[in-house]
Coordinates of C-alpha atoms and ligand atoms in Angstrom, one line a residue:
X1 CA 21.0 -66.6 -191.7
X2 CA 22.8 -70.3 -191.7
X3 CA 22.5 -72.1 -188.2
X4 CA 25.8 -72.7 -187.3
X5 CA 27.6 -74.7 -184.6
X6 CA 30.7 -74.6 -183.5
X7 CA 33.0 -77.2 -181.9
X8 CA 36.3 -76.7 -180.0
X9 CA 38.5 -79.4 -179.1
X10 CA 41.7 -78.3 -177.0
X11 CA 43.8 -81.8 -177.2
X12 CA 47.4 -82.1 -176.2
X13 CA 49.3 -81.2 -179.1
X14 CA 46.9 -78.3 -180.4
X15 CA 43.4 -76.3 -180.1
X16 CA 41.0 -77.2 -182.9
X17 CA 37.8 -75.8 -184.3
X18 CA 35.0 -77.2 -186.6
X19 CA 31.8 -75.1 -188.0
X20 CA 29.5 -77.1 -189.1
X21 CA 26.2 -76.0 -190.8
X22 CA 22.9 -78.0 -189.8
X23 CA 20.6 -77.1 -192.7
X24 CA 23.6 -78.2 -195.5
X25 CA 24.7 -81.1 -193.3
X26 CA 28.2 -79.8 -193.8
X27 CA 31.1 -78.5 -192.2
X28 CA 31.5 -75.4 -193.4
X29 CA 35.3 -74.4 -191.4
X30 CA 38.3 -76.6 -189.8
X31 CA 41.1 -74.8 -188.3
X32 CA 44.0 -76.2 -185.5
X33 CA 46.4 -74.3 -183.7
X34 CA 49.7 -75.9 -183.2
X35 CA 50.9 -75.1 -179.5
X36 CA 54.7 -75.6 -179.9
X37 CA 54.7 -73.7 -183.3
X38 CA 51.6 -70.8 -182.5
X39 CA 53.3 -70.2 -178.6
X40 CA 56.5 -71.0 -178.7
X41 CA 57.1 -68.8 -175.7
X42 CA 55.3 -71.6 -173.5
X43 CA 58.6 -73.7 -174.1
X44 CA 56.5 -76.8 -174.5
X45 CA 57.4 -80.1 -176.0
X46 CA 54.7 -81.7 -178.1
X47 CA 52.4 -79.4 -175.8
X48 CA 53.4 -80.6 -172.2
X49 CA 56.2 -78.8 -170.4
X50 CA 59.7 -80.4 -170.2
X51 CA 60.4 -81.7 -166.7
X52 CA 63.4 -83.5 -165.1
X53 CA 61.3 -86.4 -163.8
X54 CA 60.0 -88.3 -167.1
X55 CA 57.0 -89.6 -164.9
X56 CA 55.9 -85.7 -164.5
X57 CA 53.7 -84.9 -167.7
X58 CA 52.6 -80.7 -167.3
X59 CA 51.0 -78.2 -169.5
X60 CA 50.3 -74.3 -169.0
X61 CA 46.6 -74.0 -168.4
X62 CA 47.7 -70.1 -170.0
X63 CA 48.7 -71.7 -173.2
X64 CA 45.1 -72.9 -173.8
X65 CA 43.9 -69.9 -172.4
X66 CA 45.7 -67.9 -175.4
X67 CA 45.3 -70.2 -177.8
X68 CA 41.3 -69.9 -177.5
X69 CA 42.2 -66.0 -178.0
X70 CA 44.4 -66.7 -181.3
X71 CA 41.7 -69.3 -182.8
X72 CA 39.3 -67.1 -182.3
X73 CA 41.0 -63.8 -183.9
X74 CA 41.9 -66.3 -186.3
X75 CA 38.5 -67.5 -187.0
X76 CA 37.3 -64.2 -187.6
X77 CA 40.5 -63.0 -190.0
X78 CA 39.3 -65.9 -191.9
X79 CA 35.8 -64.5 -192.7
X80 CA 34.1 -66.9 -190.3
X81 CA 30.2 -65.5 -190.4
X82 CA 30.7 -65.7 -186.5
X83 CA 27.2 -64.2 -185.9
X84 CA 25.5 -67.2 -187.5
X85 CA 26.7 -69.5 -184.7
X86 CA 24.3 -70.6 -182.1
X87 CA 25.9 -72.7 -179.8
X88 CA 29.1 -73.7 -179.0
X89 CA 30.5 -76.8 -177.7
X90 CA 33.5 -78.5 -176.7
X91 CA 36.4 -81.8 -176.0
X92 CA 39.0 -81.4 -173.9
X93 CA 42.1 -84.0 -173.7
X94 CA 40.4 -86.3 -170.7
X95 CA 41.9 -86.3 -166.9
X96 CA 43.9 -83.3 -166.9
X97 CA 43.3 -81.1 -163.8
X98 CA 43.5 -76.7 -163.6
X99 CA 43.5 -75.3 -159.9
X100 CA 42.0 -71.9 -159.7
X101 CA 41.6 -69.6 -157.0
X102 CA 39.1 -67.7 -155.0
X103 CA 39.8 -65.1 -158.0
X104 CA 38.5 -67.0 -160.8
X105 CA 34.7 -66.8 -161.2
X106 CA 34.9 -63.1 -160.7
X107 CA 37.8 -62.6 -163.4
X108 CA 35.6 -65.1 -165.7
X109 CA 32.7 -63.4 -165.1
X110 CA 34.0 -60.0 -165.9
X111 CA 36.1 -60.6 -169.0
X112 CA 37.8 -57.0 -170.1
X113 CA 37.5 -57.4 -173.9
X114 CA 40.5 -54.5 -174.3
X115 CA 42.6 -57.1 -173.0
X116 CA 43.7 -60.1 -173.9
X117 CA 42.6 -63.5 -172.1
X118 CA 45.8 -64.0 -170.6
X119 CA 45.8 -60.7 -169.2
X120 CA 42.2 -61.0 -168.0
X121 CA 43.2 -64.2 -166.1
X122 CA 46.6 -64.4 -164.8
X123 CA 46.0 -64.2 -161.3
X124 CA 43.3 -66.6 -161.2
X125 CA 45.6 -69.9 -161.2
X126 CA 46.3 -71.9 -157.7
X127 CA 49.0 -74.1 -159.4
X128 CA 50.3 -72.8 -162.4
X129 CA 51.0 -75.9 -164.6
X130 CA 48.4 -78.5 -165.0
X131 CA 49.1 -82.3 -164.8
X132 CA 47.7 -84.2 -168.2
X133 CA 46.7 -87.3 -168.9
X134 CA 50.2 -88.2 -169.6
X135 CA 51.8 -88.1 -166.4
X136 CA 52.6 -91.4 -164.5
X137 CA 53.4 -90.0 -161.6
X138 CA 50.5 -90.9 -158.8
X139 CA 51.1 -94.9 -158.1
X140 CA 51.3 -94.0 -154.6
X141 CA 47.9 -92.1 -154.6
X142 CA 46.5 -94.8 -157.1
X143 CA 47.7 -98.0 -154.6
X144 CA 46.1 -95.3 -151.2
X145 CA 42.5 -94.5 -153.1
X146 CA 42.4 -98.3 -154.6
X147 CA 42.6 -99.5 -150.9
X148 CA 40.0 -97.7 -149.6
X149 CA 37.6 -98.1 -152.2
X150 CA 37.7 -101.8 -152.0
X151 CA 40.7 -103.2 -154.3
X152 CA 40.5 -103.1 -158.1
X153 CA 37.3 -104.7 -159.1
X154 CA 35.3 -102.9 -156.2
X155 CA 36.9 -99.5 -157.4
X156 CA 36.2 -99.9 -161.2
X157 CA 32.4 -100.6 -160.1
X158 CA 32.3 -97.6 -158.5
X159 CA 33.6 -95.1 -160.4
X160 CA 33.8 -97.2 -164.1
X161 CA 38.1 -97.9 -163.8
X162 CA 40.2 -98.8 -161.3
X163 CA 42.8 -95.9 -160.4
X164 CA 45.2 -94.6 -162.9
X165 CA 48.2 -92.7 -162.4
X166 CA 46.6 -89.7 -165.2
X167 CA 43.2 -90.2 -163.7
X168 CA 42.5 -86.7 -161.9
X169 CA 41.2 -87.9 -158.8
X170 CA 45.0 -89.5 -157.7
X171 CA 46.4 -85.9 -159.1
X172 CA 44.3 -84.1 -157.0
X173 CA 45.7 -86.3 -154.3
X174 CA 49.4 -85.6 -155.0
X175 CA 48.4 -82.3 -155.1
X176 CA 47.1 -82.4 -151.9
X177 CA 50.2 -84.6 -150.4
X178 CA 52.8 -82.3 -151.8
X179 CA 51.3 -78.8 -152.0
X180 CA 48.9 -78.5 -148.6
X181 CA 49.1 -75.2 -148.9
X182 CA 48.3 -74.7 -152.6
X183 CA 45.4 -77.3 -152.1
X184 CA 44.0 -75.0 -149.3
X185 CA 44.3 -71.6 -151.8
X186 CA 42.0 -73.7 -154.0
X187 CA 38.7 -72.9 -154.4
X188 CA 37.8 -74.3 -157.4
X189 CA 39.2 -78.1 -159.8
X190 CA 38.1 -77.9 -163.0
X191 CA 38.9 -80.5 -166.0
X192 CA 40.5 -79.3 -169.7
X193 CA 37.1 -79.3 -170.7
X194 CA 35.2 -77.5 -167.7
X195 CA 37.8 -74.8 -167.5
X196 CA 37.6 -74.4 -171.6
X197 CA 33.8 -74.3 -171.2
X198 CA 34.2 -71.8 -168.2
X199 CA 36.2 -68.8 -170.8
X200 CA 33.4 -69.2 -173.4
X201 CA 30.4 -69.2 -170.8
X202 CA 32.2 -66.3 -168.0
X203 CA 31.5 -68.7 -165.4
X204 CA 32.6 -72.2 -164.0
X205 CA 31.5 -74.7 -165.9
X206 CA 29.7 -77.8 -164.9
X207 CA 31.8 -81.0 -165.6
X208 CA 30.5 -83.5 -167.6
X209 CA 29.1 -87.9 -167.2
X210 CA 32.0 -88.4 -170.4
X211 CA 35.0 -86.6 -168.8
X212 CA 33.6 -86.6 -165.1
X213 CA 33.8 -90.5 -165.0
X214 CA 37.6 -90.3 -165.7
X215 CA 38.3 -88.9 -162.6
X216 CA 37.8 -91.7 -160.6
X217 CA 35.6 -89.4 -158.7
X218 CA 32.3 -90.3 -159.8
X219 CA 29.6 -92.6 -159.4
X220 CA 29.4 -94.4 -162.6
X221 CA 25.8 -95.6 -162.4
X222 CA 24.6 -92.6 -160.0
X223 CA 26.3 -89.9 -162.0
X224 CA 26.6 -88.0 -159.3
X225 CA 30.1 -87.3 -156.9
X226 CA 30.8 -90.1 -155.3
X227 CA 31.0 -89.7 -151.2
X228 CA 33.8 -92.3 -150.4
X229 CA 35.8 -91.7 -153.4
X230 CA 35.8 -88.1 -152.8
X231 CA 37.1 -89.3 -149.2
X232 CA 39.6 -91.4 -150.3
X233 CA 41.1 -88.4 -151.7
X234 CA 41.8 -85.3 -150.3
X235 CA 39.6 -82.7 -148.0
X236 CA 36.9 -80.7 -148.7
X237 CA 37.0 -81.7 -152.3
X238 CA 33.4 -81.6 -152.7
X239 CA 32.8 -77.5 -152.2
X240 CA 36.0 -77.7 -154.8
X241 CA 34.4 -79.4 -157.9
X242 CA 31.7 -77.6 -159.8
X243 CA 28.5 -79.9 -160.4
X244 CA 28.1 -82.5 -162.9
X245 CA 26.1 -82.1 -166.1
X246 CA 24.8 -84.1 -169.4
X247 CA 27.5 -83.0 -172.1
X248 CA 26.5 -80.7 -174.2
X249 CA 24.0 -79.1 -171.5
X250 CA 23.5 -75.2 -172.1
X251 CA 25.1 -73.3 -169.3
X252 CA 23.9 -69.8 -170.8
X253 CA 24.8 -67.4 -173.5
X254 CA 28.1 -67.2 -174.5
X255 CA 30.7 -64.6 -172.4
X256 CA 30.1 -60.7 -173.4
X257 CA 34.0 -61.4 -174.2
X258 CA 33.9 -62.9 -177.3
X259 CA 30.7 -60.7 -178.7
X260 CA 32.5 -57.4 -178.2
X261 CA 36.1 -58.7 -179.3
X262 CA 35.0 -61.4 -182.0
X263 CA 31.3 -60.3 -183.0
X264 CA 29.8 -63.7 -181.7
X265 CA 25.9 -63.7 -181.7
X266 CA 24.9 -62.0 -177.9
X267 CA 22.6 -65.1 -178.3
X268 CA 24.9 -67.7 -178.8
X269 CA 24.9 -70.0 -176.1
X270 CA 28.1 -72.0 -174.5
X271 CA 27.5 -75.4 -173.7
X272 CA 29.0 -78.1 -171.3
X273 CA 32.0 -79.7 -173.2
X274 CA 33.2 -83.1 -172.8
X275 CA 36.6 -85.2 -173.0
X276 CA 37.9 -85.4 -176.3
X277 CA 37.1 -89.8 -176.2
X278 CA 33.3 -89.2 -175.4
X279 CA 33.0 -86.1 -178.1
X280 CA 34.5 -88.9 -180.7
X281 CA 32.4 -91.3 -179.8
X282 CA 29.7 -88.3 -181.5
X283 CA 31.7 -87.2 -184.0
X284 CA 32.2 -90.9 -185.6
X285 CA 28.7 -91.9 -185.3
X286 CA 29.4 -94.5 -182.6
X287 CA 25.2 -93.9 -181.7
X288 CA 24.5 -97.6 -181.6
X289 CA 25.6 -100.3 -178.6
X290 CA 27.9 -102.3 -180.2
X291 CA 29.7 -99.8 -182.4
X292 CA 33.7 -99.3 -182.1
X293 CA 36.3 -97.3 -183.3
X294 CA 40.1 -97.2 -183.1
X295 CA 41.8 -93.7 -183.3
X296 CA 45.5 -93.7 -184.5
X297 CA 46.6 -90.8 -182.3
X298 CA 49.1 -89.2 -179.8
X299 CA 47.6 -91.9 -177.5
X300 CA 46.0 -94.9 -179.5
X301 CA 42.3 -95.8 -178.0
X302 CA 40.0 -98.3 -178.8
X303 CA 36.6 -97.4 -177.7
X304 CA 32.8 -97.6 -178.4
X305 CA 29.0 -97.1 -177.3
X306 CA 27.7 -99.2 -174.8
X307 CA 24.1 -100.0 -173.7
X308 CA 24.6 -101.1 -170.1
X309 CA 27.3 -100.2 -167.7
X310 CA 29.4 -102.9 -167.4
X311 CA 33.0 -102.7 -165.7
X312 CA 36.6 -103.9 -166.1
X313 CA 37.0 -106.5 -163.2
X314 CA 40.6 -106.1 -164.3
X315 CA 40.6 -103.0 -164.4
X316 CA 42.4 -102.2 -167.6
X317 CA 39.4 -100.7 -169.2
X318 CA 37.4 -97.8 -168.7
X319 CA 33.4 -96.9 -168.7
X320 CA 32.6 -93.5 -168.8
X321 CA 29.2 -92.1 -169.2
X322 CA 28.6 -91.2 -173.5
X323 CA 27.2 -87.9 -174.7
X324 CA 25.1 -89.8 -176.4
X325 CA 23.0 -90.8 -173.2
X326 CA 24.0 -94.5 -171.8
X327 CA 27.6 -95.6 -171.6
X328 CA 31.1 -95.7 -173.7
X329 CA 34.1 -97.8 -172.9
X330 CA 37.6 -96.8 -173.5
X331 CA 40.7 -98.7 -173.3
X332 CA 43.8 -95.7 -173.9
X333 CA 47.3 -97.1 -175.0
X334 CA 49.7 -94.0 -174.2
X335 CA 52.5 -94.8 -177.2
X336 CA 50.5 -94.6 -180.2
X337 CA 51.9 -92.0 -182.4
X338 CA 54.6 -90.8 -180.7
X339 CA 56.2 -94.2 -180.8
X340 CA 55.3 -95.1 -184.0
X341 CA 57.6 -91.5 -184.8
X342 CA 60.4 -92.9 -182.6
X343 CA 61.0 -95.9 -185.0
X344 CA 60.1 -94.3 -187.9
X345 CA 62.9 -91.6 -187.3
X346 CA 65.3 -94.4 -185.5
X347 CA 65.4 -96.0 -189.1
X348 CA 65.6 -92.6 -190.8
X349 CA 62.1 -92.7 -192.3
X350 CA 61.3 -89.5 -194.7
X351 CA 57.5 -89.9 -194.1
X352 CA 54.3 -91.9 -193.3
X353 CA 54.1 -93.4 -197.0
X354 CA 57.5 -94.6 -196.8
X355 CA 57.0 -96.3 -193.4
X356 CA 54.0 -97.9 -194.8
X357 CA 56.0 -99.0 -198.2
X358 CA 58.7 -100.7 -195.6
X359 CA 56.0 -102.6 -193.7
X360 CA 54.9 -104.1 -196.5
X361 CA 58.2 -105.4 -197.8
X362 CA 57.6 -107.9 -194.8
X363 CA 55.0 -111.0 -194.1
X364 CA 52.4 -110.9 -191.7
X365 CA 53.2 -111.8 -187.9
X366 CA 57.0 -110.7 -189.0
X367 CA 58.4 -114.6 -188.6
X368 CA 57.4 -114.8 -184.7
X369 CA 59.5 -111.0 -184.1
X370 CA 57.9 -109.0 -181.3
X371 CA 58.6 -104.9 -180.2
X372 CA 57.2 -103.8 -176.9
X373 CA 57.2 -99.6 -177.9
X374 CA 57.3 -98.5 -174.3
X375 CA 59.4 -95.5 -175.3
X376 CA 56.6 -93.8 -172.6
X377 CA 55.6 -95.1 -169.3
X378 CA 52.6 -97.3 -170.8
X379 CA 48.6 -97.3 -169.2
X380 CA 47.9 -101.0 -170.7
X381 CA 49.3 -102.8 -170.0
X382 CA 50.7 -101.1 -166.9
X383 CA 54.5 -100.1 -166.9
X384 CA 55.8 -97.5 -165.2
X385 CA 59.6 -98.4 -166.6
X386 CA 59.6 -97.2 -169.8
X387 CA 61.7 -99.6 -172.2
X388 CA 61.7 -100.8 -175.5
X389 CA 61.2 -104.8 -175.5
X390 CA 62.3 -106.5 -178.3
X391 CA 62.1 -110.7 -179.1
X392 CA 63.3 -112.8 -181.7
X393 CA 63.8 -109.0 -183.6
X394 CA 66.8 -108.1 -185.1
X395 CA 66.8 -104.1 -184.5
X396 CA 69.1 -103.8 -187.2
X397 CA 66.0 -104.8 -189.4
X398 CA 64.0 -101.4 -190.5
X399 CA 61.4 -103.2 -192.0
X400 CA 60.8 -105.9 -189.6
X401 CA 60.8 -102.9 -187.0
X402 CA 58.1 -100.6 -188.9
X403 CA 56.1 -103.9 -188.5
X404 CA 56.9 -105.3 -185.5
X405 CA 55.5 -101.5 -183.5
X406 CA 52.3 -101.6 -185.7
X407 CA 51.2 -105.6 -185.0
X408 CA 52.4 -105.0 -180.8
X409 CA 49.9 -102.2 -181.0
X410 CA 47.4 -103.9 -182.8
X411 CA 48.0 -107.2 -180.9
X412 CA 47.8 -105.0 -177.4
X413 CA 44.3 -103.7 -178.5
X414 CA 42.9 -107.2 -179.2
X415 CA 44.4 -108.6 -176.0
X416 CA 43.2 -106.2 -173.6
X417 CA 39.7 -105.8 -174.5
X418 CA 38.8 -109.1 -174.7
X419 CA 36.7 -108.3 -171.2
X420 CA 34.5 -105.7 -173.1
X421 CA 33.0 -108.9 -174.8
X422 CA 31.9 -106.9 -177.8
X423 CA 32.1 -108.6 -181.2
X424 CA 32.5 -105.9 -183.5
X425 CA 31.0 -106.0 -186.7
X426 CA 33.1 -103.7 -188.3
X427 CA 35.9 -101.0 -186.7
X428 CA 35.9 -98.0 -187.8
X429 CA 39.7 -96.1 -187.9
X430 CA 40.4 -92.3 -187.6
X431 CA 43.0 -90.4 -186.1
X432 CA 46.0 -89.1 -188.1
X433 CA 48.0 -92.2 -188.8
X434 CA 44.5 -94.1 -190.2
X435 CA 45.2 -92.7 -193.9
X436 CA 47.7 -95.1 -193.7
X437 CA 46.5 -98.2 -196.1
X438 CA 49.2 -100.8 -195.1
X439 CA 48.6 -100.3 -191.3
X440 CA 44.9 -100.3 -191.6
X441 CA 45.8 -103.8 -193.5
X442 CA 47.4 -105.1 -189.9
X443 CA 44.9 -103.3 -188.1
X444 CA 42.1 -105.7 -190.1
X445 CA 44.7 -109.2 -190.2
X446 CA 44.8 -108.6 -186.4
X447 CA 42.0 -108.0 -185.2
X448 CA 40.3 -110.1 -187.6
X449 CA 37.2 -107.7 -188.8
X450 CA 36.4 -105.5 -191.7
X451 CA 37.7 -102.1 -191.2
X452 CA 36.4 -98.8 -192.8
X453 CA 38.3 -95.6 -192.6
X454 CA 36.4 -92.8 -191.7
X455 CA 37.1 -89.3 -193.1
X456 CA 37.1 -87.0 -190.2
X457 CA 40.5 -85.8 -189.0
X458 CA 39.1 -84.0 -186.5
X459 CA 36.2 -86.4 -184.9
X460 CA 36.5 -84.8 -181.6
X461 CA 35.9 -81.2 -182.5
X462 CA 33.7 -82.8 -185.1
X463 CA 31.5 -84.4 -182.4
X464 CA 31.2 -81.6 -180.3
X465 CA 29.8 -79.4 -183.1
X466 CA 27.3 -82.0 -183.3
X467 CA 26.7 -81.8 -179.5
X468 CA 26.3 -77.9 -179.9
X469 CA 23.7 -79.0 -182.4
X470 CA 21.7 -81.1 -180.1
X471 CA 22.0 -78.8 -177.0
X472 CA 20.4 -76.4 -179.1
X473 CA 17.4 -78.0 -179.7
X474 CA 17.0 -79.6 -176.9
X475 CA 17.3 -76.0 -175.0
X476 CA 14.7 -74.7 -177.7
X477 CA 12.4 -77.3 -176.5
X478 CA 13.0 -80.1 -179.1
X479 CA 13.4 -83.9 -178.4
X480 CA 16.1 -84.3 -181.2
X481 CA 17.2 -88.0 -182.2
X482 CA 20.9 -88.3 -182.4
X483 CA 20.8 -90.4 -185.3
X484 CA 19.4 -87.5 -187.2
X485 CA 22.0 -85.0 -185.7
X486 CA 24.7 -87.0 -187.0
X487 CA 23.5 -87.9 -190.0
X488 CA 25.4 -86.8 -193.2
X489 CA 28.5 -86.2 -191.1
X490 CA 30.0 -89.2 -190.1
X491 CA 29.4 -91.7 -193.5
X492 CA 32.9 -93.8 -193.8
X493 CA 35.1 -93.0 -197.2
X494 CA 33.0 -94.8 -199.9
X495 CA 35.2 -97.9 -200.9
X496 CA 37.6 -97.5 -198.1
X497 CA 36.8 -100.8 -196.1
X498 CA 39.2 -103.4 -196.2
X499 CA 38.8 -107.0 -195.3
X500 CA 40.8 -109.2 -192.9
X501 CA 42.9 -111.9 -195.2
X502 CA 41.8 -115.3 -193.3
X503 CA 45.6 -116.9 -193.9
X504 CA 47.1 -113.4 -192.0
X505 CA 44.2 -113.1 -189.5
X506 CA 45.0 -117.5 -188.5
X507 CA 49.0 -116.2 -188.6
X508 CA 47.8 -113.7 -185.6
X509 CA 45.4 -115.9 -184.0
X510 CA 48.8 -118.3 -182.8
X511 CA 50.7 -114.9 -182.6
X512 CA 48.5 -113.8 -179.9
X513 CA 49.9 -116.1 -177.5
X514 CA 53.2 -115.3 -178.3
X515 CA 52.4 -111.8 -177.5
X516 CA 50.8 -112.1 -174.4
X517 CA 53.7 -114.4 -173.3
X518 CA 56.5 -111.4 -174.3
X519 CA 54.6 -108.8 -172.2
X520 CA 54.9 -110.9 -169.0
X521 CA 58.1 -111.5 -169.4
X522 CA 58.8 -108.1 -169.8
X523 CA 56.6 -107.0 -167.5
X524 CA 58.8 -109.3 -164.9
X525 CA 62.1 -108.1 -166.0
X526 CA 61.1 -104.4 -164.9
X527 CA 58.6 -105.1 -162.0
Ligands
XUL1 C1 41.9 -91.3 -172.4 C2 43.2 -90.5 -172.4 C3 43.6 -89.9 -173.7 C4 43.4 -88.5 -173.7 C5 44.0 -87.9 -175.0 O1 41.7 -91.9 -171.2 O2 43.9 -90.4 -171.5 O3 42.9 -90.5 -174.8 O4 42.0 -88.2 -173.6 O5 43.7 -86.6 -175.2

């Protein structure tokens, strides 16, 4: 029999899975389901919910809830040998909050396997959409919790960021401020990746250190609840929030659900899962202090292992707790992807090849033109009036354009984590747009460091197969080193690094300033 883990990572856009096999050091099985094409019935956008107010970012906690069905009955049409696997782990997309009832942990712990998920747990939802991590919409409850906790700087060293508008704790808040009555009927918060966790495992599910500390809910050095944050924010939120856990902790064996209906192993145990940052930090190899990556995804992030917990005064920048024991800090720009798609299909673009072919018709720091690609209301810097920004740019110019977005992204990154003080040897890029050679070119010029790609399109998932891994050993008794649990699974692309061109990387060292200049000034036109 193979030992097999499996890794789940329920993002924004889809629900993904990855098998991995520990003794061939391989991944044996990838396979994402697409939300707006696999449930169209949900009528989501890019997987979040349209909504009149473009502040107000929602998803259908049901969605994921059938999705996990369909990957499942997927997994097993696909020949999937899901008796071999022995654990099961998870990511979820970070800060996104589900309200359940008093219902839920006896639906969850009595799954009906003749019926669907869906069916089994309609009833069990306080609030039937879910605010993500995209939603804007809590400045008031970010400005109300900041205040009591001390100001910025006091409020990052409590709970590893200052308040954001996605950040769960201010949602909860709203929640509380708007729907009193809906807050009351709930018995239970969970996170995307606690209430994912809590299907597999037929019971709530512990929240993680990774995804726990971006709730701004937790005590970042304690690990534990935090008493005044949890004041600062609504009432009788503690008996609401399940305990927290070490990621990839086993909970127990997996729900009698997906044995009868998908022939998992009775023994297979269900893990705690993590946010979808903190799994990546596994699933690229991120072990050591020091190490970063950027991901090129829906949201760009820049993000790596850190040895000490040390905090943002400015708040821009997050510290959450790794899976890896010790810390991680995150910094999360919101128009990433997305944005790079608006221009791309503003200048009638075919594809990603041709963008990249346009870029490079132009010279490095695009002769002094700047884009701000706010097309979304952005986390860093803050702006809660989207806009596009654009100086000394012609927007008739395609090419300059495809640049321009790429360097303001790049230039954003090296700007604001600057406080991290980390002097990275080498970055390593993932995320869907990194098979892009001519933006990892900027990515290098800019930031001035050798970049290797590295080859897993699905790090998150990726990560928390690996976490499944080494909650399984360590359940069986087993004091397993992380460096060995990664190792053969997250080796860069042979030959893919690519080395910063000292006359570019000078170019964007004066460009900088420029930069930072252009964002205040916008900043003040639309404060
Ligand atoms: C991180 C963040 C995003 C989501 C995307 O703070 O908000 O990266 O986790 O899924």
């Amino acid at each position: 029999m193979a030992k097999l883990f499996l890794g789940l990572d329920s993002s924004t856009q889809s629900l993904s899975a990855v098998v991995i096999d520990a003794d061939r050091r391989k991944v044996v099985y990838e396979k994402s389901l697409n939300f707006d094409q696999a449930l169209p019935h949900y009528g989501t956008r890019n997987g979040v919910l349209p909504h009149p107010d473009p502040l107000v970012k929602h998803s259908p906690p049901l969605m994921w809830v059938e999705a996990l069905d369909r990957l499942f009955a997927g997994m097993k049409k696909d020949g999937v040998a899901l008796g071999e696997i022995l654990a099961i782990s998870g990511s979820g997309q970070q800060h996104g909050s589900i309200y359940l009832n008093d219902r839920a942990a006896g639906a969850l712990a009595k799954l009906d396997p003749k019926k669907s998920l869906v069916e089994n747990l309609k009833g069990v939802f306080s609030r039937p959409a879910s605010p993500i991590w995209m939603d804007s919409s809590t400045a008031a409850e970010c400005a109300e919790i900041r205040k009591k906790l001390g100001g910025i700087k006091a409020t990052a060293e409590s709970t590893g960021s200052d308040t954001f508008e996605r950040f769960t704790g201010p949602q909860i808040r709203k929640f509380y401020k708007t729907e009193p009555k809906a807050y009351a009927q709930t018995a239970s918060i969970a996170l995307v990746s606690s209430f994912m966790a809590s299907l597999l495992a037929g019971k709530i599910a512990p929240i993680d250190h990774g995804d726990g500390a971006g709730m701004n809910l937790m005590d970042i050095r304690k690990k534990s609840w935090h008493p005044g944050a949890l004041a600062a924010t609504a009432p009788d939120l503690k008996k609401k929030l399940p305990p927290l856990a070490a990621s990839g902790k086993v909970i127990g064996k997996v729900s009698a659900y997906f044995v009868r209906k998908f022939g998992l192993n009775p023994e297979a145990l269900a893990t705690v899962w993590t946010g979808d940052n903190p799994a990546s930090v596994i699933g690229l190899g991120l072990i050591q202090p020091g190490q970063v990556a950027i991901s090129l995804g829906t949201s760009d992030t820049f993000f790596g292992s850190m040895q000490k917990c040390q905090t943002d005064a400015h708040g821009e920048g997050h510290v959450f707790g790794s899976p890896a024991g010790g810390y991680m800090t995150l910094i999360c720009f919101k128009n990433g992807s997305l944005a790079r798609e608006k221009i791309r299909e503003r200048y009638g673009v075919k594809n990603w090849a041709a963008f990249g072919k346009l870029l490079a018709q132009t010279r490095p720091g695009n002769g002094g033109g700047i884009l701000l690609p706010w097309f979304e209301a952005e986390i860093v810097p803050r702006v809660n009036r989207p806009g596009v920004h654009r100086f000394d740019l012609d927007e008739k110019d395609a090419a300059a354009n495809a640049r321009a977005i790429f360097e303001a992204q790049m230039m954003s990154m090296r700007l604001h984590s600057q406080w991290m003080k980390v002097a990275p040897e080498k970055i390593l890029a993932t995320g869907g747009a990194s098979n892009n050679p001519q933006l990892l070119r900027v990515m290098a010029d800019v930031m001035n460091c050798r970049v290797e790609r590295i080859e897993v399109s699905k790090s998150a998932a990726l990560g928390a197969a690996l976490q499944a891994a080494h909650g399984f050993l360590v359940q069986a008794g087993k004091k397993p080193k992380w460096e060995k649990v990664v190792a053969g699974f997250t080796n860069p692309i042979p030959n893919s690094e690519i080395r910063p061109n000292p006359k570019a990387a000078k170019i964007y060292d004066k460009l900088i300033g420029k930069y930072a200049a252009c964002e205040w000034e916008a900043l003040k036109q639309i404060s």
